[in-house]
Short mmCIF file of C-alpha atoms and ligand atoms in Angstrom, two decimals:
data_model
loop_
_atom_site.label_atom_id
_atom_site.label_comp_id
_atom_site.label_asym_id
_atom_site.label_seq_id
_atom_site.Cartn_x
_atom_site.Cartn_y
_atom_site.Cartn_z
CA UNK A 399 36.48 77.54 53.46
CA UNK A 400 35.87 76.29 56.97
CA UNK A 401 39.38 75.64 57.84
CA UNK A 402 40.76 79.28 57.81
CA UNK A 403 37.85 80.39 60.02
CA UNK A 404 38.45 77.65 62.49
CA UNK A 405 42.09 78.35 62.34
CA UNK A 406 41.63 82.06 62.93
CA UNK A 407 39.33 81.36 65.89
CA UNK A 408 41.95 79.03 67.23
CA UNK A 409 44.74 81.59 66.77
CA UNK A 410 42.57 84.39 68.27
CA UNK A 411 41.81 82.30 71.33
CA UNK A 412 45.50 81.46 71.70
CA UNK A 413 46.39 85.13 71.48
CA UNK A 414 43.67 86.03 73.84
CA UNK A 415 44.77 83.66 76.56
CA UNK A 416 47.68 85.59 78.13
CA UNK A 417 45.64 88.81 78.17
CA UNK A 418 42.70 87.10 79.84
CA UNK A 419 44.79 85.53 82.53
CA UNK A 420 44.02 88.20 85.11
CA UNK A 421 41.46 90.50 83.48
CA UNK A 422 40.56 92.25 86.73
CA UNK A 423 43.88 92.26 88.40
CA UNK A 424 44.40 95.37 90.46
CA UNK A 425 46.83 98.09 89.32
CA UNK A 426 50.37 98.16 90.72
CA UNK A 427 50.42 99.71 94.18
CA UNK A 428 46.67 99.92 94.45
CA UNK A 429 46.64 98.35 97.92
CA UNK A 430 42.97 97.39 98.38
CA UNK A 431 41.59 97.24 101.93
CA UNK A 432 41.21 93.68 103.15
CA UNK A 433 38.25 92.75 105.41
CA UNK A 434 38.41 89.13 106.64
CA UNK A 435 35.37 87.99 108.61
CA UNK A 436 36.01 84.68 110.31
CA UNK A 437 33.29 82.92 112.32
CA UNK A 438 33.82 80.09 114.77
CA UNK A 439 32.32 76.65 114.22
CA UNK A 440 29.85 77.77 111.64
CA UNK A 441 28.62 75.01 109.38
CA UNK A 442 28.57 74.69 105.62
CA UNK A 443 24.78 74.71 105.63
CA UNK A 444 24.15 77.65 108.02
CA UNK A 445 23.64 80.40 105.51
CA UNK A 446 20.70 81.00 103.14
CA UNK A 447 23.04 81.07 100.22
CA UNK A 448 24.34 77.70 101.19
CA UNK A 449 20.99 76.11 101.54
CA UNK A 450 19.82 77.06 105.07
CA UNK A 451 16.02 77.36 105.18
CA UNK A 452 15.34 78.24 108.85
CA UNK A 453 18.12 80.79 109.42
CA UNK A 454 17.76 84.11 107.71
CA UNK A 455 20.97 85.66 106.42
CA UNK A 456 19.93 88.40 104.02
CA UNK A 457 23.16 90.42 104.23
CA UNK A 458 25.46 87.52 103.51
CA UNK A 459 23.10 86.24 100.80
CA UNK A 460 23.36 89.69 99.18
CA UNK A 461 27.11 89.71 99.63
CA UNK A 462 27.13 86.45 97.66
CA UNK A 463 25.03 87.89 94.84
CA UNK A 464 27.38 90.87 94.69
CA UNK A 465 30.43 88.54 94.66
CA UNK A 466 31.41 84.96 94.53
CA UNK A 467 30.47 81.89 96.55
CA UNK A 468 33.13 79.18 96.88
CA UNK A 469 31.58 75.68 97.24
CA UNK A 470 34.84 73.71 97.66
CA UNK A 471 36.62 75.88 100.15
CA UNK A 472 38.48 74.25 103.07
CA UNK A 473 39.87 75.28 106.39
CA UNK A 474 43.23 73.62 107.05
CA UNK A 475 42.09 71.93 110.29
CA UNK A 476 38.78 70.86 111.86
CA UNK A 477 39.57 72.74 115.08
CA UNK A 478 40.21 76.32 116.20
CA UNK A 479 43.92 77.01 116.93
CA UNK A 480 45.35 75.06 114.11
CA UNK A 481 42.83 76.47 111.66
CA UNK A 482 43.63 80.01 112.75
CA UNK A 483 47.39 79.42 112.58
CA UNK A 484 46.96 78.13 109.04
CA UNK A 485 44.74 81.03 107.95
CA UNK A 486 47.13 83.68 109.12
CA UNK A 487 50.39 82.05 107.98
CA UNK A 488 49.23 80.52 104.78
CA UNK A 489 50.63 77.11 105.85
CA UNK A 490 49.36 73.84 107.11
CA UNK A 491 49.08 73.69 110.90
CA UNK A 492 51.75 70.97 111.17
CA UNK A 493 54.07 73.24 109.17
CA UNK A 494 53.87 75.93 111.89
CA UNK A 495 53.81 73.60 114.79
CA UNK A 496 50.21 74.20 115.98
CA UNK A 497 48.31 70.94 115.67
CA UNK A 498 46.16 71.11 118.77
CA UNK A 499 43.97 73.61 120.61
CA UNK A 500 45.84 76.07 122.84
CA UNK A 501 44.38 75.77 126.33
CA UNK A 502 44.06 78.67 128.82
CA UNK A 503 46.98 77.25 130.83
CA UNK A 504 49.31 76.54 127.78
CA UNK A 505 52.40 78.56 127.56
CA UNK A 506 52.78 78.25 123.80
CA UNK A 507 51.57 80.29 120.86
CA UNK A 508 52.03 80.95 117.17
CA UNK A 509 55.78 81.40 116.74
CA UNK A 510 56.56 85.16 116.44
CA UNK A 511 59.02 84.25 113.70
CA UNK A 512 56.10 83.18 111.48
CA UNK A 513 54.96 85.68 108.88
CA UNK A 514 51.21 86.46 109.07
CA UNK A 515 48.82 88.24 106.67
CA UNK A 516 48.89 91.21 109.10
CA UNK A 517 52.72 91.45 108.84
CA UNK A 518 52.61 91.21 105.06
CA UNK A 519 50.14 94.14 104.96
CA UNK A 520 51.73 96.19 107.73
CA UNK A 521 54.97 96.16 105.72
CA UNK A 522 52.94 97.71 102.88
CA UNK A 523 51.70 100.58 105.03
CA UNK A 524 48.40 99.15 106.16
CA UNK A 525 46.59 99.82 109.38
CA UNK A 526 45.85 96.49 110.92
CA UNK A 527 43.51 95.25 113.59
CA UNK A 528 42.34 92.07 115.17
CA UNK A 529 38.88 92.26 116.59
CA UNK A 530 37.37 89.08 118.19
CA UNK A 531 38.86 85.77 119.00
CA UNK A 532 42.58 85.22 118.82
CA UNK A 533 43.39 81.76 120.20
CA UNK A 534 46.99 81.64 119.04
CA UNK A 535 48.53 82.16 122.43
CA UNK A 536 47.21 84.35 125.25
CA UNK A 537 50.66 85.16 126.83
CA UNK A 538 51.72 88.71 126.08
CA UNK A 539 54.56 87.43 123.78
CA UNK A 540 51.97 85.74 121.48
CA UNK A 541 49.12 88.26 121.36
CA UNK A 542 48.08 89.79 118.02
CA UNK A 543 50.54 92.69 118.50
CA UNK A 544 53.35 90.20 118.20
CA UNK A 545 52.00 89.16 114.76
CA UNK A 546 51.67 92.41 112.88
CA UNK A 547 48.36 93.72 114.29
CA UNK A 548 48.45 97.39 115.56
CA UNK A 549 45.62 96.70 117.95
CA UNK A 550 43.48 93.89 119.47
CA UNK A 551 40.01 93.98 121.02
CA UNK A 552 38.60 90.65 121.92
CA UNK A 553 39.06 87.29 123.66
CA UNK A 554 42.58 85.78 123.77
CA UNK A 555 41.04 82.20 124.01
CA UNK A 556 37.81 80.46 123.20
CA UNK A 557 34.69 81.48 125.10
CA UNK A 558 34.47 78.14 127.03
CA UNK A 559 38.03 78.43 128.44
CA UNK A 560 37.48 79.90 131.87
CA UNK A 561 40.08 81.44 134.07
CA UNK A 562 39.82 83.09 137.43
CA UNK A 563 40.60 86.82 137.67
CA UNK A 564 40.02 88.62 141.04
CA UNK A 565 37.93 85.75 142.25
CA UNK A 566 35.59 85.75 139.22
CA UNK A 567 35.47 82.83 136.83
CA UNK A 568 34.98 83.58 133.14
CA UNK A 569 36.80 84.69 130.02
CA UNK A 570 38.62 87.96 129.67
CA UNK A 571 37.86 90.68 127.14
CA UNK A 572 41.05 92.50 126.27
CA UNK A 573 42.03 95.69 124.62
CA UNK A 574 45.65 95.44 123.53
CA UNK A 575 47.42 93.44 126.28
CA UNK A 576 45.04 94.65 129.01
CA UNK A 577 42.09 92.87 130.48
CA UNK A 578 39.18 95.33 130.33
CA UNK A 579 36.32 93.06 131.39
CA UNK A 580 36.16 89.86 133.35
CA UNK A 581 34.03 87.85 133.03
CA UNK A 582 33.28 89.15 129.53
CA UNK A 583 29.62 89.70 128.91
CA UNK A 584 29.12 87.17 126.14
CA UNK A 585 25.73 88.24 124.83
CA UNK A 586 26.88 91.62 123.58
CA UNK A 587 30.18 90.47 122.08
CA UNK A 588 29.02 90.24 118.52
CA UNK A 589 27.50 93.69 118.82
CA UNK A 590 30.59 95.27 120.43
CA UNK A 591 32.98 93.60 117.90
CA UNK A 592 30.83 95.08 115.13
CA UNK A 593 30.83 98.58 116.58
CA UNK A 594 34.55 98.39 117.00
CA UNK A 595 34.95 97.21 113.34
CA UNK A 596 32.79 100.00 111.98
CA UNK A 597 34.75 102.54 113.98
CA UNK A 598 38.00 101.14 112.71
CA UNK A 599 36.78 101.45 109.10
CA UNK A 600 35.76 105.09 109.64
CA UNK A 601 39.07 105.93 111.35
CA UNK A 602 41.17 104.40 108.57
CA UNK A 603 39.11 105.28 105.46
CA UNK A 604 41.91 107.43 104.02
CA UNK A 605 44.52 104.69 104.14
CA UNK A 606 44.72 101.01 103.32
CA UNK A 607 43.57 98.81 106.21
CA UNK A 608 43.25 95.19 107.19
CA UNK A 609 40.34 94.33 109.40
CA UNK A 610 40.48 90.81 110.82
CA UNK A 611 37.03 90.38 112.40
CA UNK A 612 37.23 86.91 114.05
CA UNK A 613 33.88 86.40 115.79
CA UNK A 614 33.58 84.45 119.09
CA UNK A 615 30.27 83.13 117.92
CA UNK A 616 28.73 80.68 117.06
CA UNK A 617 31.15 78.72 119.31
CA UNK A 618 29.45 77.34 122.47
CA UNK A 619 28.32 78.67 124.96
CA UNK A 620 26.07 80.48 122.49
CA UNK A 621 24.84 84.03 123.25
CA UNK A 622 23.01 86.65 121.29
CA UNK A 623 22.09 90.26 122.20
CA UNK A 624 18.54 91.09 123.28
CA UNK A 625 17.81 92.44 119.77
CA UNK A 626 18.30 88.96 118.31
CA UNK A 627 17.33 86.53 121.05
CA UNK A 628 14.20 84.51 120.23
CA UNK A 629 13.94 85.74 116.60
CA UNK A 630 15.06 82.76 114.59
CA UNK A 631 13.06 79.67 113.73
CA UNK A 632 16.28 77.71 114.34
CA UNK A 633 16.46 78.57 118.08
CA UNK A 634 19.36 80.23 119.83
CA UNK A 635 21.86 79.01 117.28
CA UNK A 636 19.81 80.65 114.51
CA UNK A 637 19.60 83.87 116.61
CA UNK A 638 23.42 83.89 116.87
CA UNK A 639 23.86 83.40 113.10
CA UNK A 640 21.34 86.11 112.34
CA UNK A 641 23.24 88.55 114.53
CA UNK A 642 26.46 87.59 112.75
CA UNK A 643 24.66 88.24 109.45
CA UNK A 644 23.53 91.67 110.81
CA UNK A 645 27.15 92.27 111.74
CA UNK A 646 28.41 91.52 108.26
CA UNK A 647 25.69 93.88 106.97
CA UNK A 648 26.99 96.66 109.24
CA UNK A 649 30.55 96.26 108.03
CA UNK A 650 29.36 96.28 104.34
CA UNK A 651 27.24 99.38 105.04
CA UNK A 652 30.23 101.14 106.58
CA UNK A 653 32.30 100.41 103.48
CA UNK A 654 29.55 101.77 101.25
CA UNK A 655 29.08 104.87 103.45
CA UNK A 656 32.79 105.73 103.11
CA UNK A 657 32.81 104.99 99.45
CA UNK A 658 35.19 102.12 99.92
CA UNK A 659 33.28 99.36 98.07
CA UNK A 660 35.54 99.32 95.03
CA UNK A 661 38.67 99.58 97.12
CA UNK A 662 37.89 96.67 99.46
CA UNK A 663 38.16 92.94 99.18
CA UNK A 664 35.81 91.35 101.73
CA UNK A 665 36.10 87.67 102.58
CA UNK A 666 33.63 85.75 104.83
CA UNK A 667 34.45 82.23 106.04
CA UNK A 668 34.49 79.96 109.09
CA UNK A 669 37.31 78.26 111.03
CA UNK A 670 35.85 74.69 110.85
CA UNK A 671 32.69 72.76 110.65
CA UNK A 672 29.75 72.86 113.07
CA UNK A 673 29.83 71.37 116.53
CA UNK A 674 27.45 68.62 115.64
CA UNK A 675 28.37 66.66 118.84
CA UNK A 676 26.91 69.43 120.95
CA UNK A 677 23.30 68.40 120.58
CA UNK A 678 21.04 71.31 119.69
CA UNK A 679 23.80 73.90 120.13
CA UNK A 680 25.74 73.31 116.91
CA UNK A 681 24.97 74.29 113.35
CA UNK A 682 24.51 72.32 110.21
CA UNK A 683 26.95 71.08 107.66
CA UNK A 684 24.18 70.70 105.08
CA UNK A 685 24.73 67.67 102.91
CA UNK A 686 28.13 67.12 104.15
CA UNK A 687 29.05 64.28 106.59
CA UNK A 688 30.26 65.00 110.10
CA UNK A 689 31.34 68.23 111.58
CA UNK A 690 33.99 69.89 113.85
CA UNK A 691 36.81 67.62 114.87
CA UNK A 692 36.46 65.36 111.82
CA UNK A 693 38.26 65.24 108.59
CA UNK A 694 35.12 64.26 106.72
CA UNK A 695 33.83 67.15 104.53
CA UNK A 696 31.57 68.49 107.24
CA UNK A 697 34.57 69.19 109.52
CA UNK A 698 36.63 71.17 107.06
CA UNK A 699 34.64 72.34 104.09
CA UNK A 700 33.39 75.79 105.05
CA UNK A 701 31.26 78.47 103.43
CA UNK A 702 33.27 81.25 101.81
CA UNK A 703 31.96 84.39 100.21
CA UNK A 704 34.24 86.84 98.46
CA UNK A 705 33.21 90.31 97.39
CA UNK A 706 35.06 93.06 95.64
CA UNK A 707 32.88 95.08 93.22
CA UNK A 708 34.51 95.50 89.81
CA UNK A 709 37.10 92.77 90.50
CA UNK A 710 35.26 89.68 91.66
CA UNK A 711 32.52 88.94 89.20
CA UNK A 712 29.07 89.25 90.68
CA UNK A 713 26.71 86.31 91.41
CA UNK A 714 29.36 83.69 90.57
CA UNK A 715 30.24 80.33 92.04
CA UNK A 716 33.58 78.64 92.22
CA UNK A 717 33.83 74.83 92.63
CA UNK A 718 37.60 74.50 92.34
CA UNK A 719 39.24 73.30 95.60
CA UNK A 720 40.81 76.18 97.52
CA UNK A 721 41.78 76.67 101.11
CA UNK A 722 42.15 79.24 103.84
CA UNK A 723 45.91 78.94 103.53
CA UNK A 724 45.57 80.47 99.99
CA UNK A 725 44.55 83.85 101.37
CA UNK A 726 48.04 84.93 102.42
CA UNK A 727 49.62 84.32 99.05
CA UNK A 728 46.62 85.71 97.25
CA UNK A 729 46.63 88.92 99.33
CA UNK A 730 50.41 89.21 99.04
CA UNK A 731 50.01 88.98 95.24
CA UNK A 732 47.30 91.69 95.28
CA UNK A 733 49.48 94.19 97.21
CA UNK A 734 52.68 93.36 95.39
CA UNK A 735 54.42 91.78 98.41
CA UNK A 736 57.06 89.12 97.81
CA UNK A 737 56.63 85.85 99.65
CA UNK A 738 59.58 84.87 101.89
CA UNK A 739 62.15 82.63 100.21
CA UNK A 740 63.57 81.18 103.44
CA UNK A 741 60.52 79.00 104.22
CA UNK A 742 57.68 77.05 102.58
CA UNK A 743 54.35 78.63 102.37
CA UNK A 744 51.79 75.89 101.51
CA UNK A 745 49.06 78.13 100.25
CA UNK A 746 48.72 79.23 96.62
CA UNK A 747 47.67 82.43 94.93
CA UNK A 748 44.06 81.79 93.93
CA UNK A 749 43.42 85.26 92.48
CA UNK A 750 42.60 83.80 89.04
CA UNK A 751 39.76 81.78 90.66
CA UNK A 752 38.42 84.76 92.58
CA UNK A 753 38.65 87.05 89.48
CA UNK A 754 36.55 84.48 87.55
CA UNK A 755 39.23 83.95 84.90
CA UNK A 756 37.71 81.55 82.44
CA UNK A 757 39.20 78.01 82.81
CA UNK A 758 41.11 78.87 85.92
CA UNK A 759 41.88 75.78 87.91
CA UNK A 760 42.79 75.05 91.48
CA UNK A 761 46.52 75.56 91.88
CA UNK A 762 46.70 72.68 94.37
CA UNK A 763 47.86 69.26 93.39
CA UNK A 764 45.88 68.03 96.37
CA UNK A 765 44.05 69.15 99.51
CA UNK A 766 45.31 67.51 102.62
CA UNK A 767 43.08 66.88 105.57
CA UNK A 768 45.08 66.87 108.81
CA UNK A 769 43.67 66.27 112.26
CA UNK A 770 46.12 66.90 115.15
CA UNK A 771 49.40 65.41 113.95
CA UNK A 772 47.97 63.02 111.42
CA UNK A 773 47.23 63.19 107.74
CA UNK A 774 43.78 61.49 107.55
CA UNK A 775 42.61 62.15 104.03
CA UNK A 776 43.67 63.66 100.64
CA UNK A 777 41.53 65.06 97.85
CA UNK A 778 42.64 65.20 94.24
CA UNK A 779 40.04 66.56 91.88
CA UNK A 780 36.79 64.66 92.41
CA UNK A 781 38.49 61.89 94.52
CA UNK A 782 38.89 61.88 98.25
CA UNK A 783 40.89 59.12 99.86
CA UNK A 784 40.50 58.55 103.60
CA UNK A 785 43.72 56.93 104.88
CA UNK A 786 43.83 54.03 107.28
CA UNK A 787 44.14 55.33 110.84
CA UNK A 788 46.57 52.61 112.00
CA UNK A 789 49.90 51.30 110.79
CA UNK A 790 51.97 48.25 111.61
CA UNK A 791 55.77 48.32 111.50
CA UNK A 792 57.27 45.64 109.25
CA UNK A 793 60.52 43.74 110.15
CA UNK A 794 62.48 46.06 107.82
CA UNK A 795 61.28 49.09 109.82
CA UNK A 796 58.83 50.40 107.21
CA UNK A 797 55.12 51.11 108.00
CA UNK A 798 52.28 49.22 106.48
CA UNK A 799 48.79 50.63 106.66
CA UNK A 800 46.50 48.56 108.89
CA UNK A 801 42.82 48.83 107.95
CA UNK A 802 41.13 49.87 104.81
CA UNK A 803 41.45 52.83 102.56
CA UNK A 804 38.13 54.57 101.78
CA UNK A 805 37.65 56.28 98.49
CA UNK A 806 34.84 58.76 97.74
CA UNK A 807 33.83 60.39 94.53
CA UNK A 808 32.85 63.83 95.82
CA UNK A 809 31.37 64.83 92.48
CA UNK A 810 28.70 62.10 92.80
CA UNK A 811 28.72 61.56 96.52
CA UNK A 812 29.30 64.78 98.44
CA UNK A 813 28.14 62.96 101.61
CA UNK A 814 30.99 60.50 101.46
CA UNK A 815 28.53 57.62 101.76
CA UNK A 816 29.77 55.14 99.19
CA UNK A 817 33.30 53.73 99.42
CA UNK A 818 34.48 52.97 95.96
CA UNK A 819 38.06 51.94 96.78
CA UNK A 820 37.56 48.41 95.55
CA UNK A 821 36.56 49.40 92.09
CA UNK A 822 39.25 52.11 91.74
CA UNK A 823 42.41 50.53 93.01
CA UNK A 824 44.51 52.70 90.65
CA UNK A 825 43.08 55.90 92.18
CA UNK A 826 43.69 54.54 95.67
CA UNK A 827 47.28 53.89 94.82
CA UNK A 828 47.86 57.21 93.14
CA UNK A 829 46.32 59.32 95.95
CA UNK A 830 48.00 57.29 98.65
CA UNK A 831 51.38 57.92 97.06
CA UNK A 832 50.68 61.64 96.80
CA UNK A 833 49.65 61.67 100.50
CA UNK A 834 52.69 59.75 101.67
CA UNK A 835 55.10 62.00 99.75
CA UNK A 836 53.54 65.20 100.95
CA UNK A 837 53.27 64.09 104.55
CA UNK A 838 56.89 63.10 104.61
CA UNK A 839 58.05 66.38 103.12
CA UNK A 840 55.84 68.39 105.49
CA UNK A 841 57.26 66.68 108.51
CA UNK A 842 60.80 67.29 107.35
CA UNK A 843 59.98 70.95 106.85
CA UNK A 844 57.98 71.55 109.98
CA UNK A 845 58.75 74.58 111.99
CA UNK A 846 58.45 75.00 115.79
CA UNK A 847 55.61 76.38 117.82
CA UNK A 848 56.34 79.51 119.80
CA UNK A 849 57.48 78.84 123.42
CA UNK A 850 58.39 81.14 126.21
MG1 LIG B 1570 36.29 76.68 115.83
#
């Protein structure tokens, strides 16, 4: 008697599988608005919904209850320019030639031949804007308008990269390719970016839009407007985060006001971990080790909240590894855009994860942790292998790692405090082979940075 029931359940579940693959996939040609909020050097532990106790972030906490929190979400670099290049191109920084920070006197930028999220969406009829920090080349040839953005309002570089304009030292606030304020008044940037974002939403409510809101904060030097200064129990850093939280609240309120909630995918994340080396001025990576500049989890695992009422299940958590480079392919999939076939895009479509499809798994064989030009670690499932930092060349020309591999079980040891390489030699061998193969392929397929 039991067998047929079991069998029918089995058959039913087999039948159900294809239909369940993307239960909340958007309709063809639906073209949801995309709002991507990107903070600078914000830590994994700096939001209430990621365990912060002193900093109040009610709007982002609410966004998390209305959507999904990703717990194993990574930026593709522990520093600014490479992380941003990766986010916008869906590819590892080394792939697109941007492995170090672009300085105020550099004459390079993200190669205009690269395809960005903005270009994918512009080709589908979206209004596109970049508000906030760019940091992918400040020369005219590399500004956001060269990468698919209709408009730009913000800083071309980081807020600690000073230049002299008309005898004044500071950073420039730009609109389009024009400097409109120098030195830029830092304390009101978050507020002004927010007003600009809210205006952009109102002006484009009748058509699909892409709002890339890349905040200057909480990168040092920290600054908050008078409304927020001195409010947080966590000092100025807390004030800054609370103003960013207010900003996210304003953006969400604008979407609600214009009845765009169900037409808009909102993503909130950070470019890299907190600046823990800047004593007192940096945020917290929570339980993670290290911060900005490091390939330990604190440097690259970042908070990520995704909200799209009716499409992303409410109050959910995802602990499958995913990365900022996945946003381009995911968004391309949502709007029905084909990915280019003439180049490698490293990111993967993670829509099944965001849609909460039961049993959906990370599409990545591995997460690779690059710092500058070097692959420093690899994660496969629960295992993270930190590679030796030095190599010696053998007589036959091949390279042999010098120094020890370190293996961590992230499921049991999120703080990377116990090296278990010795007791898991097979895992070390498997992951090191995966790392070597990928690194070699990536180098062979690397594309050039943009040069004048
Ligand atoms: Mg940064």
